[in-house]
Amino acid sequence: PICVHMRQEGDGVVDALREMIEVARALQTPLEVSHLKAIGGRNARKAVPEMLSLIARAREEGLDVMCDAYPYTAGSTQLIHVLPPEFQAGGTETLTKRLRDCAAREEMRARMETGSDFENITLLVGFENVVAIGLRTDEYHRFEGKSIAEIALALGKDPYDALFDLLAAEKCEAGMIDYISDEEDLKAILRAPFSGVISDATYPGAGQVHPRVYGAFARLIETYVVREKVLTLEQAVHKVTLQAAERFSLAGKGKIEVGADADLLLFAPEKIRERGTYLTPKACASGFDEVFVLGERVIENGEYRGGSSGEMLGLRMEY
């Protein structure tokens, strides 16, 4: 399948999905829409139902369209993605110079204050919902895990100036956790029979991380199966095993049968705990007590035993 991060997930997200469905129809190629969501309160509970209907209708027409989602309402990526895309051209060194140029900063600010033709995150969710992570400099490390609004207040700056100064000082290498989507929208996506579940985890070299790095699939079971009952256990397990294996042609994966790879995970769903939080994310999930990888027992009674039985799964990217 074509796996796509659509060109916009804000005000233009529905049109972006229509565009990709047309691409899939023209190419007659399977389409996987990565981490389907709608950013911002004004899009909540409006865009996602419309997109799920678009996908369902496309499937009824015979198109092989599916989507996936991570089980959180906050995302995580590089902080530069709050900036207008045209200013990101030329690499981080060029962008860092622009962030120190008064005229360029005014242009960026003007675009960010009103622009709806790009994924304008700070306009859609506010500076209070954009949290800086991966801060390396002595000047800004103390603000690790603080929102841009909090940093601006502490420094006595306008939020735009605080953002631009931070990015310039960090040479555009900072990351962010952004609280962007709606819980009911997420549940609707998870319920869809054509949706999968992913972590979409990124791994900054330093500083705070998104809790999905450590607990995405524990959260799926603990929150959306046991507590909220959004999915049955069978539905949740299917989405992250056989459905995923078949979607990406992973032979021998996703099912228990003679001849399949002996990748086995034994657990009691009521004992699963996502122990990480947004404030303290670096905590391994618990409750996955017995794990076998290609037949080798690598976790026993919840304790990691080591082992080297895993193998790299092939990934082919074409441009």
PDB file of C-alpha atoms in Angstrom:
ATOM      1  CA  PRO A   1       0.000   0.000   0.000  1.00  0.00           C
ATOM      2  CA  ILE A   2       0.824   3.680  -0.301  1.00  0.00           C
ATOM      3  CA  CYS A   3       1.300   4.826   3.322  1.00  0.00           C
ATOM      4  CA  VAL A   4       0.697   8.537   3.556  1.00  0.00           C
ATOM      5  CA  HIS A   5       0.928  11.326   6.079  1.00  0.00           C
ATOM      6  CA  MET A   6      -1.645  13.545   4.423  1.00  0.00           C
ATOM      7  CA  ARG A   7      -0.656  17.052   3.407  1.00  0.00           C
ATOM      8  CA  GLN A   8      -2.881  18.536   6.117  1.00  0.00           C
ATOM      9  CA  GLU A   9      -4.625  17.333   9.282  1.00  0.00           C
ATOM     10  CA  GLY A  10      -6.160  20.694  10.247  1.00  0.00           C
ATOM     11  CA  ASP A  11      -8.874  22.661   8.468  1.00  0.00           C
ATOM     12  CA  GLY A  12      -8.049  21.003   5.141  1.00  0.00           C
ATOM     13  CA  VAL A  13      -7.930  17.412   6.347  1.00  0.00           C
ATOM     14  CA  VAL A  14     -11.153  16.239   4.647  1.00  0.00           C
ATOM     15  CA  ASP A  15     -10.023  17.613   1.294  1.00  0.00           C
ATOM     16  CA  ALA A  16      -6.616  16.001   1.836  1.00  0.00           C
ATOM     17  CA  LEU A  17      -8.305  12.630   2.292  1.00  0.00           C
ATOM     18  CA  ARG A  18     -10.423  13.136  -0.825  1.00  0.00           C
ATOM     19  CA  GLU A  19      -7.213  13.861  -2.711  1.00  0.00           C
ATOM     20  CA  MET A  20      -5.582  10.627  -1.542  1.00  0.00           C
ATOM     21  CA  ILE A  21      -8.665   8.550  -2.350  1.00  0.00           C
ATOM     22  CA  GLU A  22      -8.527   9.954  -5.887  1.00  0.00           C
ATOM     23  CA  VAL A  23      -4.844   8.973  -6.070  1.00  0.00           C
ATOM     24  CA  ALA A  24      -5.703   5.439  -4.932  1.00  0.00           C
ATOM     25  CA  ARG A  25      -8.532   5.265  -7.480  1.00  0.00           C
ATOM     26  CA  ALA A  26      -6.320   6.481 -10.318  1.00  0.00           C
ATOM     27  CA  LEU A  27      -3.427   4.161  -9.490  1.00  0.00           C
ATOM     28  CA  GLN A  28      -5.574   1.222  -8.341  1.00  0.00           C
ATOM     29  CA  THR A  29      -3.175   0.915  -5.414  1.00  0.00           C
ATOM     30  CA  PRO A  30      -4.007   0.088  -1.776  1.00  0.00           C
ATOM     31  CA  LEU A  31      -3.974   3.171   0.450  1.00  0.00           C
ATOM     32  CA  GLU A  32      -3.041   3.367   4.147  1.00  0.00           C
ATOM     33  CA  VAL A  33      -3.767   6.745   5.762  1.00  0.00           C
ATOM     34  CA  SER A  34      -1.323   7.078   8.617  1.00  0.00           C
ATOM     35  CA  HIS A  35      -2.512   8.324  12.025  1.00  0.00           C
ATOM     36  CA  LEU A  36      -5.899   9.626  10.907  1.00  0.00           C
ATOM     37  CA  LYS A  37      -7.023  12.609  13.004  1.00  0.00           C
ATOM     38  CA  ALA A  38      -8.446  16.119  12.853  1.00  0.00           C
ATOM     39  CA  ILE A  39      -6.522  18.889  14.620  1.00  0.00           C
ATOM     40  CA  GLY A  40      -8.250  21.573  16.654  1.00  0.00           C
ATOM     41  CA  GLY A  41     -11.506  22.085  18.516  1.00  0.00           C
ATOM     42  CA  ARG A  42     -13.306  23.616  15.549  1.00  0.00           C
ATOM     43  CA  ASN A  43     -12.730  20.372  13.599  1.00  0.00           C
ATOM     44  CA  ALA A  44     -13.581  18.017  16.464  1.00  0.00           C
ATOM     45  CA  ARG A  45     -16.429  15.568  15.863  1.00  0.00           C
ATOM     46  CA  LYS A  46     -16.987  17.024  12.405  1.00  0.00           C
ATOM     47  CA  ALA A  47     -14.064  16.088  10.187  1.00  0.00           C
ATOM     48  CA  VAL A  48     -13.449  12.560  11.524  1.00  0.00           C
ATOM     49  CA  PRO A  49     -17.038  11.270  11.013  1.00  0.00           C
ATOM     50  CA  GLU A  50     -16.950  12.679   7.471  1.00  0.00           C
ATOM     51  CA  MET A  51     -13.576  11.033   6.779  1.00  0.00           C
ATOM     52  CA  LEU A  52     -14.699   7.675   8.128  1.00  0.00           C
ATOM     53  CA  SER A  53     -17.736   7.876   5.817  1.00  0.00           C
ATOM     54  CA  LEU A  54     -15.487   8.734   2.852  1.00  0.00           C
ATOM     55  CA  ILE A  55     -13.295   5.698   3.554  1.00  0.00           C
ATOM     56  CA  ALA A  56     -16.316   3.421   4.005  1.00  0.00           C
ATOM     57  CA  ARG A  57     -17.801   4.576   0.676  1.00  0.00           C
ATOM     58  CA  ALA A  58     -14.471   4.132  -1.094  1.00  0.00           C
ATOM     59  CA  ARG A  59     -14.272   0.580   0.223  1.00  0.00           C
ATOM     60  CA  GLU A  60     -17.814  -0.109  -0.943  1.00  0.00           C
ATOM     61  CA  GLU A  61     -16.652   0.973  -4.422  1.00  0.00           C
ATOM     62  CA  GLY A  62     -13.931  -1.672  -4.240  1.00  0.00           C
ATOM     63  CA  LEU A  63     -10.965   0.531  -3.290  1.00  0.00           C
ATOM     64  CA  ASP A  64      -8.557  -0.926  -0.757  1.00  0.00           C
ATOM     65  CA  VAL A  65      -8.431   2.022   1.674  1.00  0.00           C
ATOM     66  CA  MET A  66      -7.572   1.682   5.354  1.00  0.00           C
ATOM     67  CA  CYS A  67      -6.264   3.952   8.093  1.00  0.00           C
ATOM     68  CA  ASP A  68      -4.490   3.725  11.418  1.00  0.00           C
ATOM     69  CA  ALA A  69      -4.282   5.733  14.643  1.00  0.00           C
ATOM     70  CA  TYR A  70      -2.198   5.945  17.776  1.00  0.00           C
ATOM     71  CA  PRO A  71      -4.290   5.651  20.988  1.00  0.00           C
ATOM     72  CA  TYR A  72      -3.599   9.191  22.263  1.00  0.00           C
ATOM     73  CA  THR A  73      -5.080  12.636  21.678  1.00  0.00           C
ATOM     74  CA  ALA A  74      -1.606  14.227  21.701  1.00  0.00           C
ATOM     75  CA  GLY A  75       0.958  13.828  18.950  1.00  0.00           C
ATOM     76  CA  SER A  76       4.701  14.353  18.839  1.00  0.00           C
ATOM     77  CA  THR A  77       7.100  15.570  16.168  1.00  0.00           C
ATOM     78  CA  GLN A  78       9.719  18.237  15.526  1.00  0.00           C
ATOM     79  CA  LEU A  79       8.782  21.677  16.863  1.00  0.00           C
ATOM     80  CA  ILE A  80       9.547  23.316  13.501  1.00  0.00           C
ATOM     81  CA  HIS A  81       6.311  21.832  12.166  1.00  0.00           C
ATOM     82  CA  VAL A  82       4.327  24.602  13.824  1.00  0.00           C
ATOM     83  CA  LEU A  83       5.926  26.971  11.296  1.00  0.00           C
ATOM     84  CA  PRO A  84       4.537  27.651   7.797  1.00  0.00           C
ATOM     85  CA  PRO A  85       5.942  25.020   5.418  1.00  0.00           C
ATOM     86  CA  GLU A  86       7.505  27.501   2.999  1.00  0.00           C
ATOM     87  CA  PHE A  87       9.842  28.714   5.750  1.00  0.00           C
ATOM     88  CA  GLN A  88      11.084  25.162   6.398  1.00  0.00           C
ATOM     89  CA  ALA A  89      12.605  24.830   2.918  1.00  0.00           C
ATOM     90  CA  GLY A  90      16.391  24.693   2.706  1.00  0.00           C
ATOM     91  CA  GLY A  91      17.104  22.744   5.884  1.00  0.00           C
ATOM     92  CA  THR A  92      17.519  23.608   9.544  1.00  0.00           C
ATOM     93  CA  GLU A  93      20.605  25.793   9.075  1.00  0.00           C
ATOM     94  CA  THR A  94      18.748  28.082   6.674  1.00  0.00           C
ATOM     95  CA  LEU A  95      15.680  28.107   8.918  1.00  0.00           C
ATOM     96  CA  THR A  96      17.778  28.984  11.971  1.00  0.00           C
ATOM     97  CA  LYS A  97      19.126  32.047  10.125  1.00  0.00           C
ATOM     98  CA  ARG A  98      15.593  33.073   9.160  1.00  0.00           C
ATOM     99  CA  LEU A  99      14.476  32.792  12.778  1.00  0.00           C
ATOM    100  CA  ARG A 100      17.111  35.372  13.697  1.00  0.00           C
ATOM    101  CA  ASP A 101      16.024  37.774  10.947  1.00  0.00           C
ATOM    102  CA  CYS A 102      13.458  40.363  12.045  1.00  0.00           C
ATOM    103  CA  ALA A 103      11.742  40.610   8.657  1.00  0.00           C
ATOM    104  CA  ALA A 104      11.416  36.828   8.275  1.00  0.00           C
ATOM    105  CA  ARG A 105      10.017  36.551  11.819  1.00  0.00           C
ATOM    106  CA  GLU A 106       7.346  39.119  11.001  1.00  0.00           C
ATOM    107  CA  GLU A 107       6.389  37.174   7.878  1.00  0.00           C
ATOM    108  CA  MET A 108       6.183  33.919   9.821  1.00  0.00           C
ATOM    109  CA  ARG A 109       4.093  35.498  12.527  1.00  0.00           C
ATOM    110  CA  ALA A 110       1.676  37.053  10.033  1.00  0.00           C
ATOM    111  CA  ARG A 111       1.161  33.660   8.379  1.00  0.00           C
ATOM    112  CA  MET A 112       0.707  31.866  11.715  1.00  0.00           C
ATOM    113  CA  GLU A 113      -1.813  34.376  13.032  1.00  0.00           C
ATOM    114  CA  THR A 114      -4.351  33.739  10.258  1.00  0.00           C
ATOM    115  CA  GLY A 115      -3.198  30.986   7.871  1.00  0.00           C
ATOM    116  CA  SER A 116      -5.547  28.063   7.196  1.00  0.00           C
ATOM    117  CA  ASP A 117      -3.880  26.711   4.048  1.00  0.00           C
ATOM    118  CA  PHE A 118      -1.364  24.705   6.103  1.00  0.00           C
ATOM    119  CA  GLU A 119      -1.379  22.675   9.329  1.00  0.00           C
ATOM    120  CA  ASN A 120      -1.362  25.780  11.521  1.00  0.00           C
ATOM    121  CA  ILE A 121      -1.070  24.038  14.882  1.00  0.00           C
ATOM    122  CA  THR A 122      -0.632  27.036  17.176  1.00  0.00           C
ATOM    123  CA  LEU A 123      -3.686  28.742  15.655  1.00  0.00           C
ATOM    124  CA  LEU A 124      -5.753  25.551  15.900  1.00  0.00           C
ATOM    125  CA  VAL A 125      -4.876  24.506  19.470  1.00  0.00           C
ATOM    126  CA  GLY A 126      -3.031  27.433  21.068  1.00  0.00           C
ATOM    127  CA  PHE A 127       0.498  27.844  22.417  1.00  0.00           C
ATOM    128  CA  GLU A 128      -0.652  26.344  25.731  1.00  0.00           C
ATOM    129  CA  ASN A 129      -1.093  22.978  23.997  1.00  0.00           C
ATOM    130  CA  VAL A 130       2.356  22.873  22.365  1.00  0.00           C
ATOM    131  CA  VAL A 131       4.941  21.431  24.782  1.00  0.00           C
ATOM    132  CA  ALA A 132       8.677  21.683  24.055  1.00  0.00           C
ATOM    133  CA  ILE A 133      10.823  18.553  24.437  1.00  0.00           C
ATOM    134  CA  GLY A 134      14.343  17.515  23.484  1.00  0.00           C
ATOM    135  CA  LEU A 135      15.861  20.834  24.621  1.00  0.00           C
ATOM    136  CA  ARG A 136      19.666  20.654  24.712  1.00  0.00           C
ATOM    137  CA  THR A 137      21.015  24.161  25.360  1.00  0.00           C
ATOM    138  CA  ASP A 138      21.855  25.490  28.802  1.00  0.00           C
ATOM    139  CA  GLU A 139      19.547  28.421  28.122  1.00  0.00           C
ATOM    140  CA  TYR A 140      16.437  26.344  27.448  1.00  0.00           C
ATOM    141  CA  HIS A 141      16.957  22.922  29.027  1.00  0.00           C
ATOM    142  CA  ARG A 142      15.146  24.104  32.187  1.00  0.00           C
ATOM    143  CA  PHE A 143      11.979  24.469  30.107  1.00  0.00           C
ATOM    144  CA  GLU A 144      11.868  20.792  29.110  1.00  0.00           C
ATOM    145  CA  GLY A 145       8.222  19.665  29.236  1.00  0.00           C
ATOM    146  CA  LYS A 146       6.818  23.193  29.428  1.00  0.00           C
ATOM    147  CA  SER A 147       4.363  24.669  26.940  1.00  0.00           C
ATOM    148  CA  ILE A 148       5.381  27.551  24.688  1.00  0.00           C
ATOM    149  CA  ALA A 149       2.825  29.670  26.571  1.00  0.00           C
ATOM    150  CA  GLU A 150       4.519  28.823  29.891  1.00  0.00           C
ATOM    151  CA  ILE A 151       7.974  29.526  28.470  1.00  0.00           C
ATOM    152  CA  ALA A 152       6.800  32.871  27.099  1.00  0.00           C
ATOM    153  CA  LEU A 153       5.333  33.843  30.479  1.00  0.00           C
ATOM    154  CA  ALA A 154       8.505  32.847  32.340  1.00  0.00           C
ATOM    155  CA  LEU A 155      10.682  34.877  29.960  1.00  0.00           C
ATOM    156  CA  GLY A 156       8.334  37.846  29.747  1.00  0.00           C
ATOM    157  CA  LYS A 157       8.020  37.437  25.983  1.00  0.00           C
ATOM    158  CA  ASP A 158       5.299  37.292  23.389  1.00  0.00           C
ATOM    159  CA  PRO A 159       4.584  33.585  22.548  1.00  0.00           C
ATOM    160  CA  TYR A 160       5.736  34.032  18.933  1.00  0.00           C
ATOM    161  CA  ASP A 161       9.017  35.604  20.022  1.00  0.00           C
ATOM    162  CA  ALA A 162       9.491  32.899  22.652  1.00  0.00           C
ATOM    163  CA  LEU A 163       8.942  30.198  20.017  1.00  0.00           C
ATOM    164  CA  PHE A 164      11.251  31.764  17.432  1.00  0.00           C
ATOM    165  CA  ASP A 165      14.005  32.454  20.013  1.00  0.00           C
ATOM    166  CA  LEU A 166      13.828  28.902  21.370  1.00  0.00           C
ATOM    167  CA  LEU A 167      14.016  27.324  17.909  1.00  0.00           C
ATOM    168  CA  ALA A 168      16.937  29.553  16.892  1.00  0.00           C
ATOM    169  CA  ALA A 169      18.873  28.790  20.079  1.00  0.00           C
ATOM    170  CA  GLU A 170      18.224  25.049  19.693  1.00  0.00           C
ATOM    171  CA  LYS A 171      19.169  25.191  15.974  1.00  0.00           C
ATOM    172  CA  CYS A 172      15.702  23.876  15.120  1.00  0.00           C
ATOM    173  CA  GLU A 173      16.389  20.478  16.708  1.00  0.00           C
ATOM    174  CA  ALA A 174      13.751  20.708  19.471  1.00  0.00           C
ATOM    175  CA  GLY A 175      10.718  18.453  19.497  1.00  0.00           C
ATOM    176  CA  MET A 176       7.190  18.876  20.772  1.00  0.00           C
ATOM    177  CA  ILE A 177       4.219  17.087  22.255  1.00  0.00           C
ATOM    178  CA  ASP A 178       1.080  18.740  20.928  1.00  0.00           C
ATOM    179  CA  TYR A 179      -2.389  18.202  22.381  1.00  0.00           C
ATOM    180  CA  ILE A 180      -4.363  18.319  19.184  1.00  0.00           C
ATOM    181  CA  SER A 181      -7.281  15.919  18.779  1.00  0.00           C
ATOM    182  CA  ASP A 182     -10.561  14.852  20.354  1.00  0.00           C
ATOM    183  CA  GLU A 183     -11.099  11.757  22.498  1.00  0.00           C
ATOM    184  CA  GLU A 184     -14.456  10.853  20.936  1.00  0.00           C
ATOM    185  CA  ASP A 185     -12.944  11.178  17.466  1.00  0.00           C
ATOM    186  CA  LEU A 186     -10.165   8.801  18.507  1.00  0.00           C
ATOM    187  CA  LYS A 187     -12.680   6.260  19.791  1.00  0.00           C
ATOM    188  CA  ALA A 188     -14.630   6.457  16.532  1.00  0.00           C
ATOM    189  CA  ILE A 189     -11.485   5.763  14.529  1.00  0.00           C
ATOM    190  CA  LEU A 190     -10.524   2.833  16.755  1.00  0.00           C
ATOM    191  CA  ARG A 191     -14.000   1.302  16.322  1.00  0.00           C
ATOM    192  CA  ALA A 192     -13.826   1.429  12.522  1.00  0.00           C
ATOM    193  CA  PRO A 193     -13.327  -2.074  11.099  1.00  0.00           C
ATOM    194  CA  PHE A 194     -10.804  -0.696   8.589  1.00  0.00           C
ATOM    195  CA  SER A 195      -8.542   0.995  11.167  1.00  0.00           C
ATOM    196  CA  GLY A 196      -5.287  -0.291  12.606  1.00  0.00           C
ATOM    197  CA  VAL A 197      -3.362   0.774  15.704  1.00  0.00           C
ATOM    198  CA  ILE A 198       0.202   2.109  15.687  1.00  0.00           C
ATOM    199  CA  SER A 199       2.573   3.808  18.116  1.00  0.00           C
ATOM    200  CA  ASP A 200       3.953   6.417  15.655  1.00  0.00           C
ATOM    201  CA  ALA A 201       6.742   6.712  18.217  1.00  0.00           C
ATOM    202  CA  THR A 202       9.692   9.020  17.680  1.00  0.00           C
ATOM    203  CA  TYR A 203      12.846   8.811  19.747  1.00  0.00           C
ATOM    204  CA  PRO A 204      14.531  12.139  20.540  1.00  0.00           C
ATOM    205  CA  GLY A 205      18.157  11.805  21.549  1.00  0.00           C
ATOM    206  CA  ALA A 206      17.624  13.657  24.814  1.00  0.00           C
ATOM    207  CA  GLY A 207      14.896  14.988  27.064  1.00  0.00           C
ATOM    208  CA  GLN A 208      11.272  14.065  27.465  1.00  0.00           C
ATOM    209  CA  VAL A 209       9.436  11.739  25.093  1.00  0.00           C
ATOM    210  CA  HIS A 210       5.826  10.982  24.277  1.00  0.00           C
ATOM    211  CA  PRO A 211       4.511   8.135  26.512  1.00  0.00           C
ATOM    212  CA  ARG A 212       3.587   6.179  23.379  1.00  0.00           C
ATOM    213  CA  VAL A 213       7.277   5.265  23.060  1.00  0.00           C
ATOM    214  CA  TYR A 214       6.801   3.008  26.080  1.00  0.00           C
ATOM    215  CA  GLY A 215       3.102   2.243  26.328  1.00  0.00           C
ATOM    216  CA  ALA A 216       1.008   2.571  23.158  1.00  0.00           C
ATOM    217  CA  PHE A 217      -0.224  -1.018  23.038  1.00  0.00           C
ATOM    218  CA  ALA A 218      -0.600  -1.335  26.803  1.00  0.00           C
ATOM    219  CA  ARG A 219      -2.819   1.755  26.602  1.00  0.00           C
ATOM    220  CA  LEU A 220      -4.875   0.139  23.843  1.00  0.00           C
ATOM    221  CA  ILE A 221      -5.670  -2.823  26.115  1.00  0.00           C
ATOM    222  CA  GLU A 222      -5.912  -1.046  29.484  1.00  0.00           C
ATOM    223  CA  THR A 223      -7.873   2.035  28.382  1.00  0.00           C
ATOM    224  CA  TYR A 224      -9.817   1.131  25.262  1.00  0.00           C
ATOM    225  CA  VAL A 225     -10.556  -2.556  25.927  1.00  0.00           C
ATOM    226  CA  VAL A 226     -10.754  -3.082  29.701  1.00  0.00           C
ATOM    227  CA  ARG A 227     -11.861   0.329  30.970  1.00  0.00           C
ATOM    228  CA  GLU A 228     -13.686   2.124  28.133  1.00  0.00           C
ATOM    229  CA  LYS A 229     -14.827  -0.996  26.246  1.00  0.00           C
ATOM    230  CA  VAL A 230     -14.388   0.759  22.917  1.00  0.00           C
ATOM    231  CA  LEU A 231     -13.111  -2.532  21.457  1.00  0.00           C
ATOM    232  CA  THR A 232     -13.392  -6.142  22.499  1.00  0.00           C
ATOM    233  CA  LEU A 233     -10.126  -7.863  23.359  1.00  0.00           C
ATOM    234  CA  GLU A 234     -10.425  -9.913  20.173  1.00  0.00           C
ATOM    235  CA  GLN A 235     -10.888  -6.811  18.020  1.00  0.00           C
ATOM    236  CA  ALA A 236      -7.906  -5.040  19.581  1.00  0.00           C
ATOM    237  CA  VAL A 237      -5.617  -8.047  19.257  1.00  0.00           C
ATOM    238  CA  HIS A 238      -6.694  -8.601  15.647  1.00  0.00           C
ATOM    239  CA  LYS A 239      -5.878  -5.001  14.720  1.00  0.00           C
ATOM    240  CA  VAL A 240      -2.287  -5.281  15.968  1.00  0.00           C
ATOM    241  CA  THR A 241      -1.559  -8.863  14.847  1.00  0.00           C
ATOM    242  CA  LEU A 242      -3.185 -10.576  11.863  1.00  0.00           C
ATOM    243  CA  GLN A 243      -4.699  -7.421  10.341  1.00  0.00           C
ATOM    244  CA  ALA A 244      -1.324  -5.658  10.398  1.00  0.00           C
ATOM    245  CA  ALA A 245       0.531  -8.730   9.104  1.00  0.00           C
ATOM    246  CA  GLU A 246      -1.844  -9.178   6.188  1.00  0.00           C
ATOM    247  CA  ARG A 247      -1.887  -5.470   5.382  1.00  0.00           C
ATOM    248  CA  PHE A 248       1.881  -5.351   4.989  1.00  0.00           C
ATOM    249  CA  SER A 249       2.441  -8.906   3.667  1.00  0.00           C
ATOM    250  CA  LEU A 250       4.425 -10.133   6.676  1.00  0.00           C
ATOM    251  CA  ALA A 251       4.535 -13.848   5.993  1.00  0.00           C
ATOM    252  CA  GLY A 252       4.365 -16.092   9.044  1.00  0.00           C
ATOM    253  CA  LYS A 253       3.194 -13.310  11.337  1.00  0.00           C
ATOM    254  CA  GLY A 254      -0.053 -12.487  13.075  1.00  0.00           C
ATOM    255  CA  LYS A 255      -1.515 -15.935  13.742  1.00  0.00           C
ATOM    256  CA  ILE A 256      -0.876 -19.086  15.737  1.00  0.00           C
ATOM    257  CA  GLU A 257      -0.647 -22.114  13.498  1.00  0.00           C
ATOM    258  CA  VAL A 258       1.776 -24.789  12.394  1.00  0.00           C
ATOM    259  CA  GLY A 259       4.475 -23.224  10.234  1.00  0.00           C
ATOM    260  CA  ALA A 260       3.953 -19.669  11.470  1.00  0.00           C
ATOM    261  CA  ASP A 261       6.654 -17.800  13.390  1.00  0.00           C
ATOM    262  CA  ALA A 262       6.415 -18.595  17.097  1.00  0.00           C
ATOM    263  CA  ASP A 263       5.944 -14.983  18.231  1.00  0.00           C
ATOM    264  CA  LEU A 264       3.745 -15.323  21.289  1.00  0.00           C
ATOM    265  CA  LEU A 265       2.613 -12.881  23.966  1.00  0.00           C
ATOM    266  CA  LEU A 266       0.802 -14.187  27.043  1.00  0.00           C
ATOM    267  CA  PHE A 267      -1.046 -11.760  29.306  1.00  0.00           C
ATOM    268  CA  ALA A 268      -4.136 -11.183  31.433  1.00  0.00           C
ATOM    269  CA  PRO A 269      -5.837  -8.023  30.088  1.00  0.00           C
ATOM    270  CA  GLU A 270      -6.926  -6.797  33.518  1.00  0.00           C
ATOM    271  CA  LYS A 271      -3.270  -6.738  34.641  1.00  0.00           C
ATOM    272  CA  ILE A 272      -1.969  -4.566  31.782  1.00  0.00           C
ATOM    273  CA  ARG A 273      -0.755  -1.140  32.911  1.00  0.00           C
ATOM    274  CA  GLU A 274       0.584   1.784  30.901  1.00  0.00           C
ATOM    275  CA  ARG A 275       2.842   3.177  33.599  1.00  0.00           C
ATOM    276  CA  GLY A 276       4.156   6.194  31.700  1.00  0.00           C
ATOM    277  CA  THR A 277       2.408   9.567  31.679  1.00  0.00           C
ATOM    278  CA  TYR A 278       2.974  12.812  29.780  1.00  0.00           C
ATOM    279  CA  LEU A 279       4.864  14.165  32.804  1.00  0.00           C
ATOM    280  CA  THR A 280       6.847  10.963  33.476  1.00  0.00           C
ATOM    281  CA  PRO A 281       6.804   9.049  30.182  1.00  0.00           C
ATOM    282  CA  LYS A 282       9.923   6.893  30.528  1.00  0.00           C
ATOM    283  CA  ALA A 283       8.315   3.928  32.270  1.00  0.00           C
ATOM    284  CA  CYS A 284       7.919   0.495  30.727  1.00  0.00           C
ATOM    285  CA  ALA A 285       4.429  -0.933  30.590  1.00  0.00           C
ATOM    286  CA  SER A 286       3.678  -3.914  32.811  1.00  0.00           C
ATOM    287  CA  GLY A 287       1.522  -7.030  32.550  1.00  0.00           C
ATOM    288  CA  PHE A 288       3.042  -8.613  29.434  1.00  0.00           C
ATOM    289  CA  ASP A 289       4.437 -11.471  31.492  1.00  0.00           C
ATOM    290  CA  GLU A 290       5.534 -14.050  28.924  1.00  0.00           C
ATOM    291  CA  VAL A 291       6.998 -13.208  25.513  1.00  0.00           C
ATOM    292  CA  PHE A 292       8.420 -15.577  22.924  1.00  0.00           C
ATOM    293  CA  VAL A 293      10.182 -14.290  19.796  1.00  0.00           C
ATOM    294  CA  LEU A 294      10.659 -16.911  17.073  1.00  0.00           C
ATOM    295  CA  GLY A 295      10.232 -19.515  19.768  1.00  0.00           C
ATOM    296  CA  GLU A 296      12.783 -18.087  22.194  1.00  0.00           C
ATOM    297  CA  ARG A 297      11.480 -16.989  25.594  1.00  0.00           C
ATOM    298  CA  VAL A 298      12.680 -13.407  26.043  1.00  0.00           C
ATOM    299  CA  ILE A 299      10.422 -12.307  28.914  1.00  0.00           C
ATOM    300  CA  GLU A 300       9.578 -14.679  31.768  1.00  0.00           C
ATOM    301  CA  ASN A 301       7.321 -13.708  34.674  1.00  0.00           C
ATOM    302  CA  GLY A 302       7.606 -10.103  33.561  1.00  0.00           C
ATOM    303  CA  GLU A 303      11.416 -10.075  33.572  1.00  0.00           C
ATOM    304  CA  TYR A 304      13.505  -9.566  30.434  1.00  0.00           C
ATOM    305  CA  ARG A 305      15.854 -12.503  29.857  1.00  0.00           C
ATOM    306  CA  GLY A 306      17.687 -11.134  26.836  1.00  0.00           C
ATOM    307  CA  GLY A 307      18.083 -13.033  23.605  1.00  0.00           C
ATOM    308  CA  SER A 308      18.768 -12.393  19.958  1.00  0.00           C
ATOM    309  CA  SER A 309      16.032 -14.329  18.193  1.00  0.00           C
ATOM    310  CA  GLY A 310      14.409 -11.331  16.507  1.00  0.00           C
ATOM    311  CA  GLU A 311      14.872 -10.462  12.874  1.00  0.00           C
ATOM    312  CA  MET A 312      14.603  -7.287  10.834  1.00  0.00           C
ATOM    313  CA  LEU A 313      11.357  -6.946   8.929  1.00  0.00           C
ATOM    314  CA  GLY A 314      11.887  -5.657   5.394  1.00  0.00           C
ATOM    315  CA  LEU A 315      10.906  -2.105   4.576  1.00  0.00           C
ATOM    316  CA  ARG A 316      10.931  -0.731   1.039  1.00  0.00           C
ATOM    317  CA  MET A 317      10.464   2.956   0.389  1.00  0.00           C
ATOM    318  CA  GLU A 318       9.985   4.246  -3.132  1.00  0.00           C
ATOM    319  CA  TYR A 319       9.850   7.862  -4.264  1.00  0.00           C
TER     320      TYR A 319
END
